[in-house]
Amino acid sequence: MYYSVIPGRKLTSELTARWSAIQRADPTLASPYFRPEFTQAVAAVRDDVFVGLLEDNGEVVGFFPFQRSRGGMARPVGLGLSDYHGVIARSDAQWTASELMQGCKLIRWEFDHLPTSQQQFAACYNDVSESPIIEVSRGMAAYEASRDKSGRKQLREARRKSEKLATEVGPLSFTLHSAHQDILQQLLTWKSEQCRRTGTVDFFALDWCVKLISRIHATRESDFGGMLACLHAGETLAAVHFAMYSRQVWHSWFPAYNHELQEYSPGFVLLLELIQAASGQGIKYIDLGKGLSLYKKRVMTGRIPVAEGCLAIPSVYNRLRAFREKLESWGKHSRLKPLLRFPGRIVRNMDRKKRYE
């Protein structure tokens, strides 16, 4: 196998066509995150996006998109906004993780949403979790019938709240995709407020993230694009759900709702509308993204295992990084933990912010 690297902005139409063919042929790569358009969208707003090419006898058989920083360190394209990442390669391609790293001149690749189907990285897993999905290919009636007693009760409760919202606020109207910029801006505002409330990284205050979301929102191709679904109660915007799509998968990206209407669970009502819409459009499943929060447990029908870990080639940086991690682990169990908690939190927050800028 021969490896080379090109900037993400240098992907040719021939390469994207090859990438598309490989992605469409492999069900484990069905997510829109594995589409070449996603990497191209990130490359359009960042200058650190690269793609490793895997070639066998002069034919490109695989692609490895990544973001590279100084010293040969790599992270997934889209950083904290990427719910899937890995190698997009032909199923019969013969490659190894270590050869890939060496061929791309990298010393480290950190991942946190890698499908466990990519067994070449199995030795590097630190943890495996699940990305819940809603299978919709058999239709809404089949989905409802698949729910257990508790699940069917929750669906009835959601419909009751939907009727109450319509009665007390205004008639409900569902839009599968809105091109309106004011609705997109409201979504970004709600998500930014949520990040500040929960103390998480506010991606929606980062210029490159806003540009990326806007670019994908404006993309409406047959195999890839953004979908801004919204629910209105009369003239009031009740909930918004921004997703990405590929040919057979919708991926929930940024759901948000009007907190003044939270008693009606408008976000959940909108999700049920999306399930209904997807079941009639040839979609196989809606991916809700990693994590088993309560609302995901309510609606999920299956799950996709994803791994978190790091592939590190022996180097001075990786040895220093390992030493730091040992110190942090020691601090968690040390008698000095109460004294270290506050400065440790400051350092972690600074690292987190710098990581995503």
PDB file of N, CA and C in Angstrom, residues 293-349:
ATOM      1  N   SER A 293     -28.790   9.778  26.583  1.00  0.00           N
ATOM      2  CA  SER A 293     -29.621  10.672  27.384  1.00  0.00           C
ATOM      3  C   SER A 293     -31.054  10.133  27.388  1.00  0.00           C
ATOM      4  N   LEU A 294     -31.870  10.657  28.289  1.00  0.00           N
ATOM      5  CA  LEU A 294     -33.210  10.115  28.486  1.00  0.00           C
ATOM      6  C   LEU A 294     -34.046  10.139  27.212  1.00  0.00           C
ATOM      7  N   TYR A 295     -34.010  11.273  26.486  1.00  0.00           N
ATOM      8  CA  TYR A 295     -34.875  11.350  25.308  1.00  0.00           C
ATOM      9  C   TYR A 295     -34.444  10.361  24.237  1.00  0.00           C
ATOM     10  N   LYS A 296     -33.139  10.058  24.171  1.00  0.00           N
ATOM     11  CA  LYS A 296     -32.659   9.080  23.198  1.00  0.00           C
ATOM     12  C   LYS A 296     -33.123   7.674  23.575  1.00  0.00           C
ATOM     13  N   LYS A 297     -33.071   7.360  24.858  1.00  0.00           N
ATOM     14  CA  LYS A 297     -33.539   6.052  25.311  1.00  0.00           C
ATOM     15  C   LYS A 297     -35.015   5.857  24.995  1.00  0.00           C
ATOM     16  N   ARG A 298     -35.761   6.948  25.039  1.00  0.00           N
ATOM     17  CA  ARG A 298     -37.201   6.864  24.785  1.00  0.00           C
ATOM     18  C   ARG A 298     -37.520   6.411  23.361  1.00  0.00           C
ATOM     19  N   VAL A 299     -36.686   6.806  22.410  1.00  0.00           N
ATOM     20  CA  VAL A 299     -37.050   6.607  21.001  1.00  0.00           C
ATOM     21  C   VAL A 299     -36.159   5.620  20.254  1.00  0.00           C
ATOM     22  N   MET A 300     -35.011   5.266  20.779  1.00  0.00           N
ATOM     23  CA  MET A 300     -34.054   4.436  20.048  1.00  0.00           C
ATOM     24  C   MET A 300     -34.576   3.022  19.816  1.00  0.00           C
ATOM     25  N   THR A 301     -34.117   2.431  18.702  1.00  0.00           N
ATOM     26  CA  THR A 301     -34.448   1.038  18.404  1.00  0.00           C
ATOM     27  C   THR A 301     -33.194   0.182  18.239  1.00  0.00           C
ATOM     28  N   GLY A 302     -32.044   0.831  18.156  1.00  0.00           N
ATOM     29  CA  GLY A 302     -30.793   0.112  17.978  1.00  0.00           C
ATOM     30  C   GLY A 302     -29.628   1.003  18.344  1.00  0.00           C
ATOM     31  N   ARG A 303     -28.420   0.507  18.114  1.00  0.00           N
ATOM     32  CA  ARG A 303     -27.234   1.282  18.480  1.00  0.00           C
ATOM     33  C   ARG A 303     -26.058   0.863  17.617  1.00  0.00           C
ATOM     34  N   ILE A 304     -25.135   1.798  17.433  1.00  0.00           N
ATOM     35  CA  ILE A 304     -23.900   1.542  16.692  1.00  0.00           C
ATOM     36  C   ILE A 304     -22.736   1.754  17.656  1.00  0.00           C
ATOM     37  N   PRO A 305     -21.902   0.733  17.884  1.00  0.00           N
ATOM     38  CA  PRO A 305     -20.776   0.906  18.809  1.00  0.00           C
ATOM     39  C   PRO A 305     -19.686   1.789  18.210  1.00  0.00           C
ATOM     40  N   VAL A 306     -19.212   2.735  19.008  1.00  0.00           N
ATOM     41  CA  VAL A 306     -18.135   3.632  18.583  1.00  0.00           C
ATOM     42  C   VAL A 306     -17.060   3.661  19.666  1.00  0.00           C
ATOM     43  N   ALA A 307     -15.822   3.801  19.232  1.00  0.00           N
ATOM     44  CA  ALA A 307     -14.688   3.724  20.148  1.00  0.00           C
ATOM     45  C   ALA A 307     -14.018   5.075  20.345  1.00  0.00           C
ATOM     46  N   GLU A 308     -13.404   5.200  21.495  1.00  0.00           N
ATOM     47  CA  GLU A 308     -12.594   6.370  21.835  1.00  0.00           C
ATOM     48  C   GLU A 308     -11.190   5.879  22.145  1.00  0.00           C
ATOM     49  N   GLY A 309     -10.188   6.610  21.690  1.00  0.00           N
ATOM     50  CA  GLY A 309      -8.829   6.187  21.960  1.00  0.00           C
ATOM     51  C   GLY A 309      -7.814   7.065  21.264  1.00  0.00           C
ATOM     52  N   CYS A 310      -6.619   6.546  21.152  1.00  0.00           N
ATOM     53  CA  CYS A 310      -5.528   7.313  20.552  1.00  0.00           C
ATOM     54  C   CYS A 310      -4.494   6.361  19.972  1.00  0.00           C
ATOM     55  N   LEU A 311      -4.120   6.613  18.737  1.00  0.00           N
ATOM     56  CA  LEU A 311      -3.035   5.875  18.102  1.00  0.00           C
ATOM     57  C   LEU A 311      -1.802   6.760  18.160  1.00  0.00           C
ATOM     58  N   ALA A 312      -0.808   6.332  18.935  1.00  0.00           N
ATOM     59  CA  ALA A 312       0.382   7.161  19.163  1.00  0.00           C
ATOM     60  C   ALA A 312       1.641   6.407  18.744  1.00  0.00           C
ATOM     61  N   ILE A 313       2.426   7.036  17.885  1.00  0.00           N
ATOM     62  CA  ILE A 313       3.715   6.503  17.473  1.00  0.00           C
ATOM     63  C   ILE A 313       4.770   6.971  18.481  1.00  0.00           C
ATOM     64  N   PRO A 314       5.724   6.113  18.882  1.00  0.00           N
ATOM     65  CA  PRO A 314       6.749   6.539  19.843  1.00  0.00           C
ATOM     66  C   PRO A 314       7.423   7.847  19.423  1.00  0.00           C
ATOM     67  N   SER A 315       7.389   8.836  20.332  1.00  0.00           N
ATOM     68  CA  SER A 315       7.990  10.141  20.063  1.00  0.00           C
ATOM     69  C   SER A 315       8.171  10.872  21.378  1.00  0.00           C
ATOM     70  N   VAL A 316       8.961  11.949  21.356  1.00  0.00           N
ATOM     71  CA  VAL A 316       9.176  12.745  22.562  1.00  0.00           C
ATOM     72  C   VAL A 316       7.853  13.325  23.046  1.00  0.00           C
ATOM     73  N   TYR A 317       7.064  13.869  22.116  1.00  0.00           N
ATOM     74  CA  TYR A 317       5.789  14.475  22.510  1.00  0.00           C
ATOM     75  C   TYR A 317       4.882  13.453  23.185  1.00  0.00           C
ATOM     76  N   ASN A 318       4.767  12.270  22.598  1.00  0.00           N
ATOM     77  CA  ASN A 318       3.864  11.269  23.168  1.00  0.00           C
ATOM     78  C   ASN A 318       4.344  10.767  24.526  1.00  0.00           C
ATOM     79  N   ARG A 319       5.666  10.734  24.710  1.00  0.00           N
ATOM     80  CA  ARG A 319       6.180  10.348  26.034  1.00  0.00           C
ATOM     81  C   ARG A 319       5.846  11.418  27.065  1.00  0.00           C
ATOM     82  N   LEU A 320       5.998  12.694  26.690  1.00  0.00           N
ATOM     83  CA  LEU A 320       5.641  13.789  27.604  1.00  0.00           C
ATOM     84  C   LEU A 320       4.143  13.788  27.886  1.00  0.00           C
ATOM     85  N   ARG A 321       3.351  13.507  26.876  1.00  0.00           N
ATOM     86  CA  ARG A 321       1.896  13.465  27.052  1.00  0.00           C
ATOM     87  C   ARG A 321       1.512  12.339  28.018  1.00  0.00           C
ATOM     88  N   ALA A 322       2.151  11.199  27.860  1.00  0.00           N
ATOM     89  CA  ALA A 322       1.866  10.077  28.756  1.00  0.00           C
ATOM     90  C   ALA A 322       2.251  10.417  30.193  1.00  0.00           C
ATOM     91  N   PHE A 323       3.367  11.149  30.360  1.00  0.00           N
ATOM     92  CA  PHE A 323       3.803  11.553  31.697  1.00  0.00           C
ATOM     93  C   PHE A 323       2.785  12.500  32.328  1.00  0.00           C
ATOM     94  N   ARG A 324       2.297  13.453  31.541  1.00  0.00           N
ATOM     95  CA  ARG A 324       1.289  14.384  32.054  1.00  0.00           C
ATOM     96  C   ARG A 324       0.027  13.638  32.479  1.00  0.00           C
ATOM     97  N   GLU A 325      -0.406  12.669  31.670  1.00  0.00           N
ATOM     98  CA  GLU A 325      -1.615  11.913  32.001  1.00  0.00           C
ATOM     99  C   GLU A 325      -1.435  11.119  33.288  1.00  0.00           C
ATOM    100  N   LYS A 326      -0.218  10.626  33.522  1.00  0.00           N
ATOM    101  CA  LYS A 326       0.048   9.914  34.777  1.00  0.00           C
ATOM    102  C   LYS A 326      -0.036  10.864  35.964  1.00  0.00           C
ATOM    103  N   LEU A 327       0.489  12.087  35.788  1.00  0.00           N
ATOM    104  CA  LEU A 327       0.402  13.085  36.860  1.00  0.00           C
ATOM    105  C   LEU A 327      -1.056  13.431  37.163  1.00  0.00           C
ATOM    106  N   GLU A 328      -1.851  13.582  36.099  1.00  0.00           N
ATOM    107  CA  GLU A 328      -3.261  13.904  36.301  1.00  0.00           C
ATOM    108  C   GLU A 328      -3.978  12.771  37.019  1.00  0.00           C
ATOM    109  N   SER A 329      -3.638  11.540  36.667  1.00  0.00           N
ATOM    110  CA  SER A 329      -4.242  10.388  37.329  1.00  0.00           C
ATOM    111  C   SER A 329      -3.846  10.337  38.796  1.00  0.00           C
ATOM    112  N   TRP A 330      -2.566  10.651  39.061  1.00  0.00           N
ATOM    113  CA  TRP A 330      -2.101  10.683  40.457  1.00  0.00           C
ATOM    114  C   TRP A 330      -2.854  11.744  41.244  1.00  0.00           C
ATOM    115  N   GLY A 331      -3.070  12.918  40.608  1.00  0.00           N
ATOM    116  CA  GLY A 331      -3.760  14.009  41.289  1.00  0.00           C
ATOM    117  C   GLY A 331      -5.176  13.651  41.690  1.00  0.00           C
ATOM    118  N   LYS A 332      -5.834  12.795  40.893  1.00  0.00           N
ATOM    119  CA  LYS A 332      -7.213  12.409  41.199  1.00  0.00           C
ATOM    120  C   LYS A 332      -7.310  11.574  42.468  1.00  0.00           C
ATOM    121  N   HIS A 333      -6.211  10.893  42.826  1.00  0.00           N
ATOM    122  CA  HIS A 333      -6.239  10.012  43.992  1.00  0.00           C
ATOM    123  C   HIS A 333      -5.351  10.512  45.128  1.00  0.00           C
ATOM    124  N   SER A 334      -4.772  11.689  44.940  1.00  0.00           N
ATOM    125  CA  SER A 334      -3.873  12.252  45.950  1.00  0.00           C
ATOM    126  C   SER A 334      -4.647  12.961  47.058  1.00  0.00           C
ATOM    127  N   ARG A 335      -4.011  13.069  48.226  1.00  0.00           N
ATOM    128  CA  ARG A 335      -4.595  13.842  49.325  1.00  0.00           C
ATOM    129  C   ARG A 335      -4.695  15.324  48.962  1.00  0.00           C
ATOM    130  N   LEU A 336      -3.928  15.721  47.959  1.00  0.00           N
ATOM    131  CA  LEU A 336      -3.942  17.125  47.529  1.00  0.00           C
ATOM    132  C   LEU A 336      -5.066  17.426  46.536  1.00  0.00           C
ATOM    133  N   LYS A 337      -5.889  16.436  46.259  1.00  0.00           N
ATOM    134  CA  LYS A 337      -6.950  16.617  45.265  1.00  0.00           C
ATOM    135  C   LYS A 337      -7.801  17.862  45.510  1.00  0.00           C
ATOM    136  N   PRO A 338      -8.231  18.155  46.767  1.00  0.00           N
ATOM    137  CA  PRO A 338      -9.036  19.368  46.985  1.00  0.00           C
ATOM    138  C   PRO A 338      -8.316  20.647  46.582  1.00  0.00           C
ATOM    139  N   LEU A 339      -6.978  20.683  46.788  1.00  0.00           N
ATOM    140  CA  LEU A 339      -6.205  21.869  46.429  1.00  0.00           C
ATOM    141  C   LEU A 339      -5.981  21.964  44.918  1.00  0.00           C
ATOM    142  N   LEU A 340      -5.935  20.802  44.273  1.00  0.00           N
ATOM    143  CA  LEU A 340      -5.638  20.766  42.836  1.00  0.00           C
ATOM    144  C   LEU A 340      -6.890  20.917  41.968  1.00  0.00           C
ATOM    145  N   ARG A 341      -8.075  20.756  42.569  1.00  0.00           N
ATOM    146  CA  ARG A 341      -9.308  20.725  41.783  1.00  0.00           C
ATOM    147  C   ARG A 341      -9.525  22.019  41.000  1.00  0.00           C
ATOM    148  N   PHE A 342      -9.390  23.175  41.671  1.00  0.00           N
ATOM    149  CA  PHE A 342      -9.678  24.449  40.999  1.00  0.00           C
ATOM    150  C   PHE A 342      -8.661  24.779  39.909  1.00  0.00           C
ATOM    151  N   PRO A 343      -7.339  24.750  40.207  1.00  0.00           N
ATOM    152  CA  PRO A 343      -6.388  25.028  39.116  1.00  0.00           C
ATOM    153  C   PRO A 343      -6.469  23.993  38.006  1.00  0.00           C
ATOM    154  N   GLY A 344      -6.783  22.751  38.380  1.00  0.00           N
ATOM    155  CA  GLY A 344      -6.919  21.716  37.360  1.00  0.00           C
ATOM    156  C   GLY A 344      -8.061  22.003  36.416  1.00  0.00           C
ATOM    157  N   ARG A 345      -9.175  22.525  36.973  1.00  0.00           N
ATOM    158  CA  ARG A 345     -10.330  22.855  36.150  1.00  0.00           C
ATOM    159  C   ARG A 345      -9.988  23.989  35.188  1.00  0.00           C
ATOM    160  N   ILE A 346      -9.230  24.978  35.672  1.00  0.00           N
ATOM    161  CA  ILE A 346      -8.837  26.104  34.822  1.00  0.00           C
ATOM    162  C   ILE A 346      -7.989  25.618  33.649  1.00  0.00           C
ATOM    163  N   VAL A 347      -7.009  24.751  33.953  1.00  0.00           N
ATOM    164  CA  VAL A 347      -6.124  24.230  32.910  1.00  0.00           C
ATOM    165  C   VAL A 347      -6.922  23.420  31.886  1.00  0.00           C
ATOM    166  N   ARG A 348      -7.842  22.574  32.370  1.00  0.00           N
ATOM    167  CA  ARG A 348      -8.649  21.758  31.455  1.00  0.00           C
ATOM    168  C   ARG A 348      -9.523  22.618  30.559  1.00  0.00           C
ATOM    169  N   ASN A 349     -10.122  23.660  31.128  1.00  0.00           N
ATOM    170  CA  ASN A 349     -10.971  24.543  30.326  1.00  0.00           C
ATOM    171  C   ASN A 349     -10.163  25.293  29.274  1.00  0.00           C
TER     172      ASN A 349
END
